[in-house]
XYZ file of C-alpha atoms in Angstrom:
281
model
C -58.390 -29.620 -2.077
C -55.122 -30.016 -0.269
C -54.434 -26.260 -0.022
C -50.729 -27.006 -0.129
C -49.825 -23.661 -1.695
C -51.841 -21.789 0.950
C -50.076 -23.706 3.679
C -46.703 -22.816 2.166
C -47.661 -19.124 1.951
C -48.968 -19.064 5.532
C -45.774 -20.603 6.915
C -43.596 -18.283 4.823
C -45.544 -15.261 6.072
C -45.169 -16.465 9.666
C -41.441 -16.963 9.159
C -41.075 -13.429 7.823
C -43.068 -11.994 10.725
C -40.894 -13.925 13.176
C -37.724 -12.574 11.539
C -39.045 -9.012 11.898
C -39.898 -9.723 15.521
C -36.401 -11.054 16.239
C -34.818 -7.916 14.801
C -37.175 -5.679 16.773
C -36.379 -7.581 19.977
C -32.646 -7.107 19.414
C -33.063 -3.413 18.583
C -35.167 -2.861 21.697
C -32.700 -4.707 23.906
C -29.860 -2.601 22.506
C -31.616 0.680 23.285
C -32.480 -0.434 26.816
C -28.862 -1.467 27.378
C -27.592 1.877 26.057
C -29.927 3.654 28.484
C -28.576 1.588 31.372
C -24.950 2.329 30.434
C -25.749 6.051 30.247
C -27.340 5.932 33.681
C -24.242 4.223 35.004
C -22.152 7.096 33.621
C -24.410 9.495 35.520
C -23.738 7.573 38.725
C -19.960 7.579 38.260
C -18.578 10.290 35.969
C -21.185 12.925 36.771
C -20.981 12.475 40.529
C -17.194 12.741 40.403
C -17.317 15.935 38.330
C -20.056 17.424 40.483
C -18.334 16.700 43.772
C -15.119 18.244 42.487
C -16.961 21.394 41.443
C -18.828 21.706 44.751
C -15.683 21.154 46.825
C -13.902 24.044 45.108
C -16.830 26.473 45.313
C -17.539 28.606 48.369
C -20.966 30.007 49.261
C -22.914 27.762 46.914
C -26.552 28.863 46.571
C -29.178 26.854 48.428
C -30.938 25.979 45.169
C -27.805 24.253 43.893
C -27.226 22.337 47.120
C -30.850 21.171 47.184
C -30.825 20.075 43.536
C -27.519 18.282 43.910
C -28.693 16.480 47.065
C -31.824 15.274 45.269
C -29.786 13.972 42.325
C -27.386 12.167 44.654
C -30.325 10.513 46.425
C -31.767 9.289 43.114
C -28.400 7.980 41.979
C -27.897 6.242 45.313
C -31.220 4.446 44.810
C -30.192 3.424 41.291
C -26.793 2.200 42.494
C -28.386 0.258 45.350
C -30.684 -1.687 43.024
C -27.824 -2.400 40.601
C -25.492 -3.510 43.391
C -28.023 -5.939 44.835
C -28.788 -7.393 41.436
C -25.106 -7.746 40.588
C -24.357 -9.508 43.875
C -27.188 -11.979 43.477
C -26.430 -12.517 39.807
C -22.803 -13.406 40.591
C -23.792 -15.612 43.507
C -26.326 -17.551 41.455
C -24.026 -17.978 38.449
C -20.819 -19.193 40.071
C -19.629 -22.134 38.039
C -22.679 -22.026 35.784
C -23.001 -21.292 32.110
C -25.529 -18.965 30.574
C -27.885 -21.841 29.863
C -28.033 -22.651 33.573
C -28.832 -19.098 34.551
C -32.532 -19.450 34.001
C -32.511 -16.654 31.429
C -34.600 -18.465 28.858
C -35.123 -16.884 25.465
C -36.609 -18.085 22.219
C -37.058 -17.383 18.517
C -33.346 -16.939 17.964
C -32.949 -14.049 20.397
C -29.519 -14.210 22.022
C -29.374 -14.960 25.735
C -29.281 -11.855 27.887
C -25.843 -10.882 29.107
C -25.518 -9.598 32.698
C -25.490 -5.971 31.527
C -28.642 -6.503 29.469
C -30.328 -8.230 32.400
C -29.520 -5.263 34.637
C -30.753 -2.929 31.902
C -34.122 -4.661 31.831
C -34.394 -4.686 35.621
C -33.718 -0.939 35.888
C -35.834 0.095 32.887
C -39.148 -1.532 33.797
C -40.746 -0.565 37.051
C -42.970 -3.480 38.000
C -42.278 -7.114 38.744
C -44.788 -9.775 37.703
C -46.372 -9.534 41.161
C -46.976 -5.813 40.735
C -44.173 -4.930 43.175
C -41.740 -2.175 42.209
C -38.271 -3.617 41.617
C -36.693 -0.849 43.710
C -38.586 -2.065 46.788
C -37.222 -5.594 46.418
C -33.838 -6.651 47.664
C -31.346 -9.441 47.245
C -32.607 -12.663 45.755
C -36.161 -11.342 45.445
C -35.008 -8.567 43.136
C -32.864 -10.907 41.068
C -35.573 -13.530 40.797
C -38.031 -10.906 39.614
C -35.550 -9.651 37.032
C -34.740 -13.138 35.775
C -38.423 -14.044 35.661
C -38.932 -11.104 33.339
C -36.394 -12.583 30.953
C -38.365 -15.592 29.873
C -39.232 -17.930 32.699
C -41.371 -18.115 35.798
C -44.201 -15.615 35.847
C -43.644 -14.613 32.237
C -44.169 -18.073 30.829
C -47.255 -18.326 33.041
C -48.599 -15.087 31.614
C -48.091 -12.969 34.740
C -47.524 -9.251 34.925
C -48.998 -6.198 33.285
C -47.857 -4.346 30.176
C -44.386 -3.522 31.464
C -43.639 -6.729 33.316
C -45.607 -9.067 31.113
C -46.464 -8.227 27.540
C -43.442 -6.119 26.598
C -40.874 -8.235 28.416
C -42.435 -11.483 27.285
C -41.983 -10.141 23.785
C -38.332 -9.434 24.545
C -37.834 -12.978 25.782
C -39.292 -14.530 22.658
C -42.242 -16.814 21.918
C -41.547 -18.901 25.037
C -44.941 -19.576 26.602
C -46.953 -17.901 23.837
C -48.978 -21.030 23.215
C -48.534 -22.470 19.745
C -44.905 -21.433 19.253
C -43.719 -19.828 16.031
C -40.658 -22.058 15.730
C -42.681 -25.247 15.891
C -45.149 -24.058 13.292
C -42.572 -22.585 10.930
C -40.555 -25.797 11.055
C -43.639 -27.942 10.685
C -42.234 -30.471 13.163
C -45.223 -30.469 15.516
C -47.912 -30.180 12.903
C -46.574 -32.303 10.057
C -49.408 -34.814 10.254
C -52.242 -32.349 10.643
C -54.499 -31.223 7.842
C -53.313 -28.217 5.857
C -56.389 -26.232 6.830
C -55.574 -26.558 10.523
C -51.931 -25.670 9.914
C -52.929 -22.555 7.956
C -55.335 -21.478 10.691
C -52.780 -21.909 13.461
C -49.984 -20.297 11.463
C -52.142 -17.257 10.843
C -53.127 -17.067 14.505
C -49.489 -17.259 15.562
C -48.507 -14.621 13.004
C -51.073 -12.248 14.508
C -49.523 -12.832 17.939
C -45.991 -12.316 16.633
C -47.043 -9.084 14.937
C -48.745 -7.917 18.137
C -45.618 -8.580 20.207
C -43.473 -6.834 17.594
C -45.702 -3.746 17.822
C -45.448 -3.723 21.610
C -41.667 -3.911 21.401
C -41.626 -1.045 18.901
C -43.537 1.096 21.405
C -41.097 0.114 24.169
C -38.113 0.954 21.951
C -39.572 4.338 21.101
C -40.134 5.114 24.798
C -36.618 3.953 25.689
C -35.156 6.056 22.879
C -36.957 9.127 24.160
C -35.818 8.482 27.724
C -32.244 7.915 26.582
C -32.292 11.090 24.498
C -33.542 13.225 27.399
C -31.065 11.681 29.826
C -28.207 12.213 27.369
C -29.216 15.841 26.802
C -29.157 16.681 30.506
C -26.093 14.544 31.231
C -24.013 16.292 28.573
C -25.528 19.664 29.497
C -24.439 19.189 33.102
C -21.006 17.968 32.067
C -20.316 20.854 29.667
C -21.439 23.586 32.078
C -19.376 22.162 34.940
C -16.393 21.974 32.572
C -16.737 25.664 31.660
C -17.329 26.874 35.215
C -14.381 24.871 36.553
C -12.107 26.653 34.083
C -13.531 30.173 34.143
C -15.538 30.842 37.292
C -14.113 32.187 40.569
C -14.031 29.872 43.560
C -16.631 31.934 45.424
C -20.205 32.070 44.117
C -20.654 35.623 45.422
C -18.025 36.715 42.874
C -19.821 35.174 39.872
C -20.697 37.610 37.104
C -24.137 37.674 35.452
C -23.166 35.161 32.750
C -21.720 32.698 35.242
C -24.818 32.970 37.424
C -26.927 32.249 34.366
C -24.801 29.182 33.618
C -25.227 27.967 37.176
C -28.992 28.388 36.809
C -28.891 26.262 33.651
C -26.815 23.692 35.526
C -29.460 23.526 38.258
C -32.133 22.917 35.616
C -30.121 20.054 34.091
C -29.556 18.489 37.506
C -33.239 18.775 38.417
C -34.158 17.046 35.160
C -31.619 14.263 35.697
C -32.911 13.607 39.214
C -36.309 12.845 37.686
C -34.901 10.745 34.829
C -32.264 8.559 36.490
C -34.840 6.139 37.940
C -37.709 6.787 35.541
C -39.311 3.570 34.340
C -41.024 2.643 31.101
C -44.619 1.710 31.823
């Protein structure tokens, strides 16, 4: 028996699984990028608003000063990592196209843009060596980030869940072994027996489905982190907006409602200081 119909079904099922994976990879990348952009807004818009409010307010309570100082320190750490990555990214890409950047992707996933690359580097906390990205600097940080995106340690199977499995899934089936594209197209296996093709197609489909599930978990975690960050970002922004317009310039003259608002503001700031550099594990 040639099992031609089974072979056709196995390849069609693999193709469908790969299509679902591609869409999941794009959706996950989008959420991670949105989280990064929101964090950037925290480091620019929120700091500007906060500094303006503090500068106009006399006798600020110690709790507010402490919370604000902690948030500024977290944002400074975030900005430092981003700045180093941006500098190295620009330096390594002068006169080069995206294809020369070493950001290898597969299975139809679009090449990572600089913003997406920075999003990945600031969302996942561990490089393939097990070193936290925030402790790296310069070229080491950039190389770790780029390795996450489909080359180097990823293709070699390095890293744990955050730096390996999830990010390898984001990069595509590069280095997975058989390679969904090759099987689906039949180019590498055209002369093999149908039974072997069916077996390998099914094995690859299981891997594609596994990577898709991992990406779904990552997307869900990123969505939750983005939602919490957005809640506290907008909460901080709205309270500062109200207090700037209605509160006296001296904290000792605040009424009970304004003191309550300031307490809520402190809670939002405390939450943001814990979220701005929080990583997905």
